[in-house]
Short mmCIF file of N, CA and C in Angstrom, two decimals:
data_model
loop_
_atom_site.label_atom_id
_atom_site.label_comp_id
_atom_site.label_asym_id
_atom_site.label_seq_id
_atom_site.Cartn_x
_atom_site.Cartn_y
_atom_site.Cartn_z
N MET A 26 30.15 1.97 -16.16
CA MET A 26 29.01 1.82 -15.57
C MET A 26 27.65 1.35 -17.04
N ARG A 27 26.48 0.69 -16.98
CA ARG A 27 25.68 1.16 -17.70
C ARG A 27 24.40 1.28 -17.29
N ASP A 28 23.28 1.53 -17.83
CA ASP A 28 22.25 2.58 -17.56
C ASP A 28 21.50 1.58 -17.12
N ASP A 29 21.61 0.17 -17.15
CA ASP A 29 20.78 -0.68 -16.47
C ASP A 29 20.86 -1.34 -15.65
N ASP A 30 22.21 -0.88 -15.00
CA ASP A 30 22.90 -1.66 -13.61
C ASP A 30 22.20 -1.76 -13.03
N PHE A 31 21.29 -0.88 -12.64
CA PHE A 31 20.08 -0.72 -10.99
C PHE A 31 18.98 -2.16 -11.77
N LEU A 32 19.08 -2.16 -12.79
CA LEU A 32 17.82 -3.91 -12.51
C LEU A 32 18.41 -4.62 -12.52
N ARG A 33 19.75 -4.46 -12.63
CA ARG A 33 20.46 -6.40 -12.57
C ARG A 33 20.52 -6.37 -11.06
N VAL A 34 21.18 -5.17 -9.70
CA VAL A 34 21.06 -5.13 -8.57
C VAL A 34 19.68 -5.45 -7.71
N GLU A 35 18.90 -4.47 -8.48
CA GLU A 35 17.38 -5.09 -8.39
C GLU A 35 17.30 -6.36 -8.21
N ALA A 36 17.73 -7.43 -9.20
CA ALA A 36 16.86 -8.73 -9.48
C ALA A 36 17.34 -8.88 -8.14
N HIS A 37 17.96 -8.63 -6.82
CA HIS A 37 18.57 -9.30 -5.56
C HIS A 37 17.91 -8.36 -4.32
N ASP A 38 17.14 -9.35 -3.33
CA ASP A 38 16.72 -9.11 -2.24
C ASP A 38 18.62 -8.13 -1.63
N CYS A 39 17.68 -7.40 -1.30
CA CYS A 39 18.84 -6.90 -0.33
C CYS A 39 19.21 -7.40 0.64
N PRO A 40 20.44 -7.74 1.52
CA PRO A 40 21.57 -9.05 2.34
C PRO A 40 21.18 -7.88 3.23
N MET A 41 21.61 -6.47 3.48
CA MET A 41 21.38 -5.58 4.33
C MET A 41 20.62 -6.01 5.66
N THR A 42 20.13 -6.21 7.13
CA THR A 42 18.87 -6.69 7.53
C THR A 42 18.10 -4.93 7.79
N ALA A 43 19.01 -4.53 8.30
CA ALA A 43 18.44 -2.67 8.05
C ALA A 43 17.82 -2.91 7.25
N CYS A 44 17.94 -2.99 5.79
CA CYS A 44 17.03 -1.96 4.39
C CYS A 44 16.19 -3.44 4.37
N ALA A 45 16.59 -4.55 4.05
CA ALA A 45 16.28 -5.62 3.41
C ALA A 45 15.49 -5.79 2.25
N ALA A 46 15.27 -4.71 1.05
CA ALA A 46 14.59 -4.74 0.31
C ALA A 46 14.46 -5.38 -0.66
N PRO A 47 13.07 -6.12 -0.76
CA PRO A 47 12.86 -7.12 -1.81
C PRO A 47 13.15 -6.81 -3.23
N ALA A 48 13.47 -8.07 -4.00
CA ALA A 48 13.98 -7.39 -5.49
C ALA A 48 12.75 -7.26 -6.01
N GLY A 49 13.67 -6.35 -7.12
CA GLY A 49 12.36 -5.02 -8.11
C GLY A 49 12.28 -3.53 -6.94
N SER A 50 12.88 -3.86 -5.82
CA SER A 50 12.40 -2.95 -5.17
C SER A 50 13.92 -1.97 -4.71
N PRO A 51 13.82 -0.49 -4.90
CA PRO A 51 15.29 0.09 -4.66
C PRO A 51 15.78 -0.30 -2.94
N CYS A 52 17.08 0.00 -2.65
CA CYS A 52 17.55 0.38 -1.22
C CYS A 52 16.85 0.99 -0.09
N ARG A 53 16.71 1.39 0.49
CA ARG A 53 16.08 2.47 1.98
C ARG A 53 17.29 2.47 2.72
N THR A 54 16.85 3.51 3.36
CA THR A 54 17.38 4.20 4.44
C THR A 54 16.49 4.35 5.93
N GLY A 55 17.23 4.32 7.42
CA GLY A 55 16.75 3.57 8.05
C GLY A 55 15.61 4.51 8.75
N LYS A 56 15.40 5.58 8.08
CA LYS A 56 14.34 6.82 7.93
C LYS A 56 13.04 6.46 7.21
N GLY A 57 13.02 5.24 6.23
CA GLY A 57 12.44 5.06 5.38
C GLY A 57 11.99 6.25 3.85
N LYS A 58 13.04 6.59 3.53
CA LYS A 58 13.23 7.23 2.71
C LYS A 58 13.86 6.01 1.33
N VAL A 59 14.20 6.35 -0.24
CA VAL A 59 14.54 5.58 -0.82
C VAL A 59 15.68 6.02 -1.06
N ALA A 60 16.64 5.35 -0.69
CA ALA A 60 18.51 5.06 -1.11
C ALA A 60 18.47 6.20 -1.82
N VAL A 61 20.03 6.95 -1.50
CA VAL A 61 20.76 7.57 -2.93
C VAL A 61 21.65 6.49 -3.64
N GLN A 62 21.96 5.46 -2.24
CA GLN A 62 22.96 4.61 -3.36
C GLN A 62 22.24 3.27 -3.16
N TYR A 63 22.70 1.82 -4.12
CA TYR A 63 21.97 0.64 -3.67
C TYR A 63 23.67 0.01 -2.57
N HIS A 64 23.11 -0.23 -1.67
CA HIS A 64 24.12 -0.68 -0.89
C HIS A 64 25.32 -1.42 -1.34
N THR A 65 26.59 -1.57 -0.84
CA THR A 65 27.46 -1.78 -1.44
C THR A 65 27.16 -3.69 -0.93
N ALA A 66 26.08 -4.35 -0.03
CA ALA A 66 26.46 -5.56 -0.06
C ALA A 66 25.54 -6.26 -1.54
N ARG A 67 24.34 -5.50 -1.56
CA ARG A 67 23.44 -5.62 -2.46
C ARG A 67 24.14 -5.31 -3.91
N PHE A 68 24.75 -4.45 -4.10
CA PHE A 68 25.32 -4.52 -5.62
C PHE A 68 26.39 -5.29 -5.93
N ARG A 69 27.50 -5.74 -4.46
CA ARG A 69 28.05 -6.65 -4.95
C ARG A 69 27.93 -7.89 -5.08
N LEU A 70 26.36 -8.38 -5.44
CA LEU A 70 25.90 -9.32 -5.85
C LEU A 70 25.90 -10.00 -6.93
N VAL A 71 25.79 -8.83 -7.83
CA VAL A 71 25.86 -8.95 -9.71
C VAL A 71 27.81 -8.77 -9.70
N PRO A 72 28.42 -9.58 -10.69
CA PRO A 72 29.84 -9.65 -10.57
C PRO A 72 30.09 -9.18 -10.94
N ALA A 73 29.48 -8.35 -12.32
CA ALA A 73 29.99 -7.32 -13.09
C ALA A 73 30.15 -5.80 -12.45
N LEU A 74 29.28 -5.72 -11.45
CA LEU A 74 29.36 -4.73 -10.45
C LEU A 74 29.91 -4.84 -9.40
N ALA A 75 30.90 -6.12 -8.57
CA ALA A 75 31.98 -6.48 -7.34
C ALA A 75 33.14 -5.78 -7.08
N LYS A 76 33.57 -4.96 -8.28
CA LYS A 76 34.22 -3.86 -7.59
C LYS A 76 33.98 -2.60 -8.09
N ALA A 77 32.88 -1.98 -7.88
CA ALA A 77 32.53 -0.89 -8.12
C ALA A 77 32.43 0.21 -6.51
N LEU A 78 32.52 1.28 -6.98
CA LEU A 78 32.74 1.73 -5.38
C LEU A 78 31.78 2.17 -4.65
N THR A 79 30.47 2.51 -5.88
CA THR A 79 28.81 2.87 -5.36
C THR A 79 28.45 2.96 -6.96
N VAL A 80 26.91 2.09 -5.98
CA VAL A 80 26.19 2.67 -7.78
C VAL A 80 25.11 3.54 -7.44
N PRO A 81 24.41 4.20 -8.34
CA PRO A 81 23.88 5.33 -7.42
C PRO A 81 22.27 4.79 -7.96
N THR A 82 21.07 4.98 -7.16
CA THR A 82 19.75 5.15 -7.33
C THR A 82 19.61 5.85 -8.48
N PRO A 83 18.84 5.58 -9.79
CA PRO A 83 18.75 6.65 -10.87
C PRO A 83 17.22 6.88 -10.30
N ALA A 84 17.12 8.25 -11.07
CA ALA A 84 16.21 9.53 -10.36
C ALA A 84 14.68 8.64 -11.10
N ILE A 85 15.03 7.47 -11.90
CA ILE A 85 13.25 6.70 -11.77
C ILE A 85 12.66 6.36 -10.65
N ARG A 86 14.03 5.81 -9.75
CA ARG A 86 13.47 5.39 -8.65
C ARG A 86 13.12 6.54 -7.22
N LYS A 87 13.21 7.70 -8.04
CA LYS A 87 12.93 9.06 -6.97
C LYS A 87 13.21 8.64 -5.36
N PRO A 88 14.62 9.26 -5.73
CA PRO A 88 15.88 8.82 -4.56
C PRO A 88 15.54 9.39 -3.25
N GLY A 89 15.03 9.78 -2.29
CA GLY A 89 15.26 10.95 -1.21
C GLY A 89 13.30 10.50 -0.83
N THR A 90 12.42 10.20 -1.91
CA THR A 90 11.43 9.86 -1.50
C THR A 90 10.80 8.77 -0.36
N LEU A 91 9.29 8.71 0.22
CA LEU A 91 9.01 7.94 0.57
C LEU A 91 9.13 6.33 0.53
N TRP A 92 10.36 5.45 0.57
CA TRP A 92 10.46 4.73 0.49
C TRP A 92 8.90 3.36 0.01
N LEU A 93 8.64 2.57 -1.43
CA LEU A 93 7.42 1.99 -1.06
C LEU A 93 7.66 0.62 -2.04
N GLU A 94 7.24 -0.67 -2.00
CA GLU A 94 7.79 -2.19 -1.94
C GLU A 94 6.97 -1.82 -3.84
N LEU A 95 7.73 -2.45 -4.79
CA LEU A 95 7.75 -2.59 -5.93
C LEU A 95 7.65 -3.66 -6.20
N PRO A 96 6.67 -4.33 -7.47
CA PRO A 96 6.22 -5.32 -7.23
C PRO A 96 7.59 -5.89 -7.79
N ARG A 97 7.60 -7.28 -7.49
CA ARG A 97 8.51 -8.16 -7.82
C ARG A 97 8.73 -8.10 -9.02
N PRO A 98 9.39 -8.80 -9.69
CA PRO A 98 10.44 -8.73 -11.32
C PRO A 98 9.85 -10.52 -11.51
N PRO A 99 9.30 -11.00 -12.55
CA PRO A 99 9.18 -12.23 -12.46
C PRO A 99 10.53 -12.74 -12.96
N ALA A 100 10.71 -13.91 -12.41
CA ALA A 100 11.90 -15.26 -12.05
C ALA A 100 11.99 -15.52 -13.84
N ALA A 101 13.41 -15.40 -13.82
CA ALA A 101 14.07 -16.16 -15.20
C ALA A 101 13.15 -17.29 -15.68
N GLY A 102 12.87 -17.34 -16.50
CA GLY A 102 12.14 -19.00 -17.15
C GLY A 102 10.85 -19.62 -16.32
N THR A 103 10.13 -18.72 -15.58
CA THR A 103 9.17 -19.10 -15.35
C THR A 103 8.10 -17.76 -16.16
N GLU A 104 6.51 -18.28 -16.61
CA GLU A 104 5.60 -17.02 -16.88
C GLU A 104 4.67 -17.30 -16.11
N SER A 105 4.03 -16.19 -16.54
CA SER A 105 3.21 -15.58 -15.02
C SER A 105 2.09 -16.89 -15.11
N ALA A 106 0.87 -16.97 -14.09
CA ALA A 106 0.47 -18.11 -14.09
C ALA A 106 -1.14 -17.94 -14.16
N GLY A 107 -0.74 -16.59 -14.98
CA GLY A 107 -2.69 -16.02 -15.47
C GLY A 107 -2.90 -14.64 -14.23
N HIS A 108 -3.48 -14.55 -14.47
CA HIS A 108 -4.45 -13.13 -13.74
C HIS A 108 -6.55 -13.30 -13.40
N VAL A 109 -6.18 -12.74 -12.10
CA VAL A 109 -6.94 -13.28 -11.18
C VAL A 109 -7.99 -11.73 -10.85
N ARG A 110 -9.58 -11.88 -11.08
CA ARG A 110 -9.94 -10.35 -11.14
C ARG A 110 -10.82 -10.84 -9.28
N ILE A 111 -10.51 -10.29 -8.17
CA ILE A 111 -11.72 -10.91 -6.98
C ILE A 111 -12.54 -9.30 -6.74
N GLY A 112 -13.59 -9.93 -6.48
CA GLY A 112 -14.45 -8.75 -6.40
C GLY A 112 -15.05 -8.96 -5.16
N TYR A 113 -15.16 -7.11 -4.13
CA TYR A 113 -15.47 -6.92 -3.12
C TYR A 113 -16.82 -6.26 -3.23
N ALA A 114 -18.04 -6.60 -2.54
CA ALA A 114 -19.05 -5.88 -2.94
C ALA A 114 -19.94 -6.35 -1.55
N ARG A 115 -20.66 -4.74 -0.66
CA ARG A 115 -21.03 -4.51 0.39
C ARG A 115 -21.90 -3.53 0.65
N ALA A 116 -22.96 -4.01 1.67
CA ALA A 116 -24.38 -3.18 1.50
C ALA A 116 -24.68 -2.50 3.15
N SER A 117 -24.87 -1.51 3.76
CA SER A 117 -24.41 -1.03 4.88
C SER A 117 -25.49 -1.78 5.24
N THR A 118 -26.89 -2.34 5.39
CA THR A 118 -27.81 -2.47 6.16
C THR A 118 -28.52 -3.93 5.20
N VAL A 119 -29.48 -4.83 5.79
CA VAL A 119 -29.86 -6.35 5.60
C VAL A 119 -30.64 -5.69 4.17
N ARG A 120 -31.47 -4.51 4.74
CA ARG A 120 -32.74 -4.14 3.55
C ARG A 120 -31.77 -3.80 2.40
N GLN A 121 -30.54 -3.27 2.32
CA GLN A 121 -30.22 -2.52 0.98
C GLN A 121 -29.73 -4.14 0.03
N SER A 122 -29.79 -4.02 -1.24
CA SER A 122 -29.68 -4.72 -2.49
C SER A 122 -28.01 -4.56 -2.81
N LEU A 123 -27.62 -5.56 -3.37
CA LEU A 123 -26.41 -5.69 -3.50
C LEU A 123 -26.01 -6.12 -5.17
N ASP A 124 -27.43 -6.13 -5.57
CA ASP A 124 -27.59 -6.05 -7.11
C ASP A 124 -26.75 -5.49 -8.02
N THR A 125 -26.64 -3.74 -8.06
CA THR A 125 -26.01 -3.43 -8.64
C THR A 125 -24.03 -3.65 -8.93
N GLN A 126 -23.86 -4.03 -8.17
CA GLN A 126 -22.77 -4.24 -7.48
C GLN A 126 -22.49 -5.19 -7.68
N LEU A 127 -23.06 -6.38 -7.69
CA LEU A 127 -22.45 -7.90 -8.01
C LEU A 127 -22.87 -7.18 -9.95
N ASP A 128 -24.02 -7.08 -10.43
CA ASP A 128 -23.31 -6.98 -11.97
C ASP A 128 -22.83 -6.26 -12.92
N ALA A 129 -22.08 -4.78 -11.70
CA ALA A 129 -20.88 -4.08 -12.44
C ALA A 129 -20.04 -5.32 -11.87
N LEU A 130 -19.34 -5.84 -10.94
CA LEU A 130 -19.00 -6.60 -10.97
C LEU A 130 -18.42 -7.55 -11.40
N GLN A 131 -19.63 -8.58 -12.60
CA GLN A 131 -19.69 -9.00 -13.35
C GLN A 131 -19.26 -8.28 -14.78
N ALA A 132 -19.19 -7.62 -14.53
CA ALA A 132 -19.69 -7.08 -16.10
C ALA A 132 -17.56 -6.48 -16.06
N ALA A 133 -17.25 -6.38 -14.85
CA ALA A 133 -15.63 -6.06 -15.52
C ALA A 133 -14.86 -7.27 -15.29
N GLY A 134 -15.51 -8.46 -15.09
CA GLY A 134 -15.10 -9.58 -15.62
C GLY A 134 -14.19 -10.48 -14.34
N VAL A 135 -14.93 -9.72 -13.06
CA VAL A 135 -14.56 -10.80 -11.45
C VAL A 135 -15.14 -12.11 -11.61
N THR A 136 -14.18 -12.43 -11.54
CA THR A 136 -13.96 -14.56 -11.21
C THR A 136 -14.62 -15.21 -10.23
N ARG A 137 -14.13 -14.47 -8.82
CA ARG A 137 -15.05 -14.42 -7.65
C ARG A 137 -15.58 -13.20 -6.44
N VAL A 138 -16.33 -13.44 -6.08
CA VAL A 138 -17.17 -11.92 -5.67
C VAL A 138 -17.20 -12.34 -3.84
N PHE A 139 -17.23 -10.83 -3.33
CA PHE A 139 -17.14 -11.97 -1.85
C PHE A 139 -17.76 -10.69 -1.55
N SER A 140 -19.30 -10.97 -0.86
CA SER A 140 -20.26 -9.80 -0.16
C SER A 140 -20.95 -10.46 1.10
N GLU A 141 -21.18 -8.74 1.69
CA GLU A 141 -21.42 -8.82 3.32
C GLU A 141 -22.27 -7.72 3.05
N LYS A 142 -23.34 -7.86 3.92
CA LYS A 142 -23.74 -6.56 3.84
C LYS A 142 -23.32 -6.31 5.91
N ILE A 143 -23.21 -5.34 6.19
CA ILE A 143 -22.71 -5.33 7.76
C ILE A 143 -22.16 -3.37 7.25
N SER A 144 -22.21 -2.86 8.13
CA SER A 144 -22.19 -1.71 8.65
C SER A 144 -20.60 -0.53 8.28
N THR A 145 -20.68 0.15 7.72
CA THR A 145 -19.67 0.86 7.79
C THR A 145 -18.86 1.36 9.10
N ARG A 146 -19.62 0.82 10.05
CA ARG A 146 -18.70 1.20 10.71
C ARG A 146 -18.17 -0.02 12.00
N ALA A 147 -18.55 -1.54 10.67
CA ALA A 147 -17.99 -2.37 11.42
C ALA A 147 -16.30 -2.42 11.91
N THR A 148 -15.79 -2.46 12.53
CA THR A 148 -14.38 -2.46 12.10
C THR A 148 -13.93 -3.92 11.92
N VAL A 149 -14.30 -5.11 12.13
CA VAL A 149 -14.39 -6.10 11.30
C VAL A 149 -14.95 -6.49 10.06
N ARG A 150 -14.48 -6.99 9.09
CA ARG A 150 -14.98 -7.10 7.89
C ARG A 150 -14.55 -8.69 7.38
N PRO A 151 -15.20 -9.73 7.82
CA PRO A 151 -14.68 -11.47 8.11
C PRO A 151 -14.66 -11.25 5.92
N GLU A 152 -15.76 -11.16 5.44
CA GLU A 152 -15.50 -11.29 4.05
C GLU A 152 -14.29 -10.17 2.99
N LEU A 153 -14.13 -8.73 3.35
CA LEU A 153 -13.21 -8.58 3.08
C LEU A 153 -11.75 -9.08 3.23
N ASP A 154 -11.75 -9.41 4.46
CA ASP A 154 -10.66 -10.03 4.80
C ASP A 154 -10.51 -11.44 4.27
N LYS A 155 -11.64 -11.79 3.74
CA LYS A 155 -11.52 -13.53 2.96
C LYS A 155 -10.81 -13.48 1.82
N ALA A 156 -11.13 -12.32 1.01
CA ALA A 156 -10.61 -11.66 -0.42
C ALA A 156 -9.36 -11.51 -0.31
N VAL A 157 -8.98 -10.46 0.73
CA VAL A 157 -7.59 -10.31 0.91
C VAL A 157 -7.18 -11.49 1.13
N ALA A 158 -6.86 -11.97 1.54
CA ALA A 158 -6.25 -13.50 1.78
C ALA A 158 -6.06 -14.45 0.66
N LEU A 159 -7.61 -14.80 0.08
CA LEU A 159 -7.71 -15.27 -1.03
C LEU A 159 -6.48 -14.56 -2.59
N ALA A 160 -6.27 -13.18 -2.29
CA ALA A 160 -5.84 -12.20 -3.11
C ALA A 160 -4.30 -12.79 -3.18
N ARG A 161 -3.68 -12.71 -1.97
CA ARG A 161 -2.45 -12.40 -1.16
C ARG A 161 -1.60 -14.29 -1.44
N GLU A 162 -2.88 -15.09 -1.62
CA GLU A 162 -2.06 -17.08 -1.42
C GLU A 162 -2.11 -17.11 -2.95
N LEU A 163 -2.90 -16.03 -4.00
CA LEU A 163 -3.06 -16.76 -4.99
C LEU A 163 -1.62 -15.70 -5.57
N ARG A 164 -1.42 -14.70 -5.17
CA ARG A 164 -0.40 -13.33 -5.68
C ARG A 164 1.33 -14.57 -5.83
N SER A 165 1.30 -15.40 -4.22
CA SER A 165 2.38 -15.81 -3.80
C SER A 165 2.52 -16.92 -4.61
N ALA A 166 1.72 -17.38 -5.38
CA ALA A 166 1.60 -18.33 -5.97
C ALA A 166 2.49 -17.75 -7.55
N GLY A 167 2.07 -16.79 -7.83
CA GLY A 167 2.70 -16.42 -9.14
C GLY A 167 1.85 -15.82 -9.79
N VAL A 168 0.35 -15.98 -9.31
CA VAL A 168 -0.74 -15.20 -10.24
C VAL A 168 -1.14 -13.59 -10.04
N ALA A 169 -1.37 -13.11 -10.81
CA ALA A 169 -1.40 -11.76 -10.95
C ALA A 169 -3.04 -11.52 -10.70
N VAL A 170 -3.10 -10.65 -9.02
CA VAL A 170 -4.26 -10.42 -8.64
C VAL A 170 -4.18 -9.49 -9.03
N THR A 171 -6.29 -8.92 -8.90
CA THR A 171 -6.54 -7.24 -9.07
C THR A 171 -8.12 -7.97 -7.74
N LEU A 172 -8.40 -6.45 -7.10
CA LEU A 172 -9.03 -6.47 -6.36
C LEU A 172 -9.94 -5.10 -6.83
N VAL A 173 -11.06 -5.93 -7.04
CA VAL A 173 -12.01 -5.10 -7.68
C VAL A 173 -13.55 -4.47 -6.77
N VAL A 174 -13.71 -3.57 -6.81
CA VAL A 174 -14.93 -2.65 -5.79
C VAL A 174 -15.41 -1.63 -6.80
N HIS A 175 -16.73 -2.02 -6.28
CA HIS A 175 -17.90 -0.98 -8.12
C HIS A 175 -17.33 0.50 -7.18
N GLU A 176 -17.37 0.60 -5.89
CA GLU A 176 -16.95 2.25 -5.46
C GLU A 176 -15.94 2.31 -4.29
N HIS A 177 -14.98 2.97 -4.64
CA HIS A 177 -13.41 2.90 -2.93
C HIS A 177 -14.68 2.90 -1.94
N LYS A 178 -16.06 3.72 -1.46
CA LYS A 178 -16.56 3.97 -0.45
C LYS A 178 -16.65 2.56 -0.05
N ARG A 179 -17.16 1.56 -0.42
CA ARG A 179 -17.37 0.44 -0.40
C ARG A 179 -16.64 -0.54 0.71
N LEU A 180 -14.96 -0.01 0.20
CA LEU A 180 -14.05 -0.12 1.31
C LEU A 180 -14.17 -0.03 3.01
N GLY A 181 -15.34 1.50 3.00
CA GLY A 181 -15.57 1.63 4.44
C GLY A 181 -14.81 3.67 4.00
N ARG A 182 -14.75 3.53 5.50
CA ARG A 182 -14.82 5.23 6.53
C ARG A 182 -13.14 5.55 6.59
N GLY A 183 -12.83 6.46 6.13
CA GLY A 183 -11.15 7.05 6.61
C GLY A 183 -10.70 6.24 8.49
N PRO A 184 -9.94 7.21 8.84
CA PRO A 184 -9.72 6.65 9.58
C PRO A 184 -9.90 6.92 11.01
N ARG A 185 -10.55 5.99 12.19
CA ARG A 185 -11.18 6.68 13.00
C ARG A 185 -9.89 6.60 13.97
N PRO A 186 -10.78 7.32 15.44
CA PRO A 186 -9.70 7.59 16.30
C PRO A 186 -9.76 6.13 16.73
N GLY A 187 -8.36 6.37 17.91
CA GLY A 187 -7.90 4.87 18.89
C GLY A 187 -7.59 3.59 17.64
N ARG A 188 -7.22 3.46 16.36
CA ARG A 188 -6.92 2.77 15.75
C ARG A 188 -5.73 2.83 15.49
N PRO A 189 -4.65 1.59 16.08
CA PRO A 189 -3.06 1.62 15.42
C PRO A 189 -2.62 2.20 14.45
N GLY A 190 -1.81 3.17 14.63
CA GLY A 190 -1.37 3.48 13.00
C GLY A 190 -2.49 4.57 12.49
N ARG A 191 -3.40 5.10 13.69
CA ARG A 191 -3.71 5.96 12.79
C ARG A 191 -4.39 7.16 13.45
N ALA A 192 -3.68 8.44 13.64
CA ALA A 192 -4.29 9.59 13.44
C ALA A 192 -5.27 9.53 14.22
N ALA A 193 -5.37 10.24 15.46
CA ALA A 193 -6.66 10.77 16.40
C ALA A 193 -7.09 12.22 16.10
N PRO A 194 -8.58 12.81 15.71
CA PRO A 194 -8.70 14.00 15.26
C PRO A 194 -8.47 14.74 16.45
N ARG A 195 -7.83 16.21 15.69
CA ARG A 195 -7.78 16.86 16.16
C ARG A 195 -8.66 17.81 16.78
N ARG A 196 -8.94 17.91 18.19
CA ARG A 196 -10.16 18.67 19.09
C ARG A 196 -9.32 20.05 19.84
N ARG A 197 -10.73 20.70 19.38
CA ARG A 197 -10.08 21.73 20.08
C ARG A 197 -10.31 22.29 21.25
N ASP A 198 -9.31 22.14 22.51
CA ASP A 198 -9.38 22.45 23.74
C ASP A 198 -9.26 23.68 24.35
N ARG A 199 -10.78 24.25 24.81
CA ARG A 199 -10.65 25.77 25.76
C ARG A 199 -9.61 26.08 26.45
N ALA A 200 -9.33 25.25 27.01
CA ALA A 200 -8.46 25.29 28.08
C ALA A 200 -7.12 26.17 26.87
N ALA A 201 -6.47 25.57 25.68
CA ALA A 201 -5.33 25.87 25.61
C ALA A 201 -5.41 27.55 24.37
N LEU A 202 -6.98 27.53 24.19
CA LEU A 202 -6.97 28.71 23.03
C LEU A 202 -6.92 29.89 23.93
N PRO A 203 -5.75 31.14 23.40
CA PRO A 203 -5.94 32.13 24.22
C PRO A 203 -6.79 32.81 24.37
N HIS A 204 -7.26 33.54 26.16
CA HIS A 204 -8.05 34.44 26.28
C HIS A 204 -8.38 35.44 26.07
N ARG A 205 -9.26 36.34 25.02
CA ARG A 205 -9.20 37.78 24.94
C ARG A 205 -9.46 38.80 25.95
N ARG A 206 -8.32 39.63 25.90
CA ARG A 206 -8.39 40.29 26.88
C ARG A 206 -9.05 41.71 26.20
N THR A 207 -9.47 42.44 27.22
CA THR A 207 -10.07 44.23 26.66
C THR A 207 -9.20 44.73 27.28
N ALA A 208 -8.82 45.94 26.42
CA ALA A 208 -7.97 47.29 27.57
C ALA A 208 -9.11 48.52 28.13
N ARG A 209 -9.31 48.61 28.89
CA ARG A 209 -9.44 49.97 29.66
C ARG A 209 -9.28 50.85 29.23
N LEU A 210 -10.31 51.75 29.45
CA LEU A 210 -9.84 53.10 28.60
C LEU A 210 -9.76 53.86 29.45
N PRO A 211 -9.13 54.72 30.78
CA PRO A 211 -9.29 55.55 31.77
C PRO A 211 -10.12 56.65 31.58
#
């Protein structure tokens, strides 16, 4: 076995329906962690490894940690279609100016800017949704995309209670707190 076997295995999508790891990413467990070894059905797609009993996941892929999708490797014989920077600017009120953000985005080499004046508390941001949709469309066409914002707070606030996939804030329930009792001395 060679040190670069994992690259040849990761050149293919994992055919296991429980895993379905895309090309460029290691296999995953049912609990959403990086698998310790590649699934047999996946590494058997590589002719040189078809008779191997196991192909371990290398330490560089951090087996046992939370699984995250990695970028797909470029297909053989294809060139990158280029790189695009998409900008997003937001002000909380109509009276606030976007000029500083727009100037910074232009200085960063942004080719297209989506801007809106909408409250931080708004749950739907149409211009941000358009920017993300364009980024996905360009990325699927093979273009490298970077979404640029002037400050991370322009994207919005943190988790809100009641939204799916978000943890609700903890509240202290007085009924759940132990009551203090004082002992009476005779």
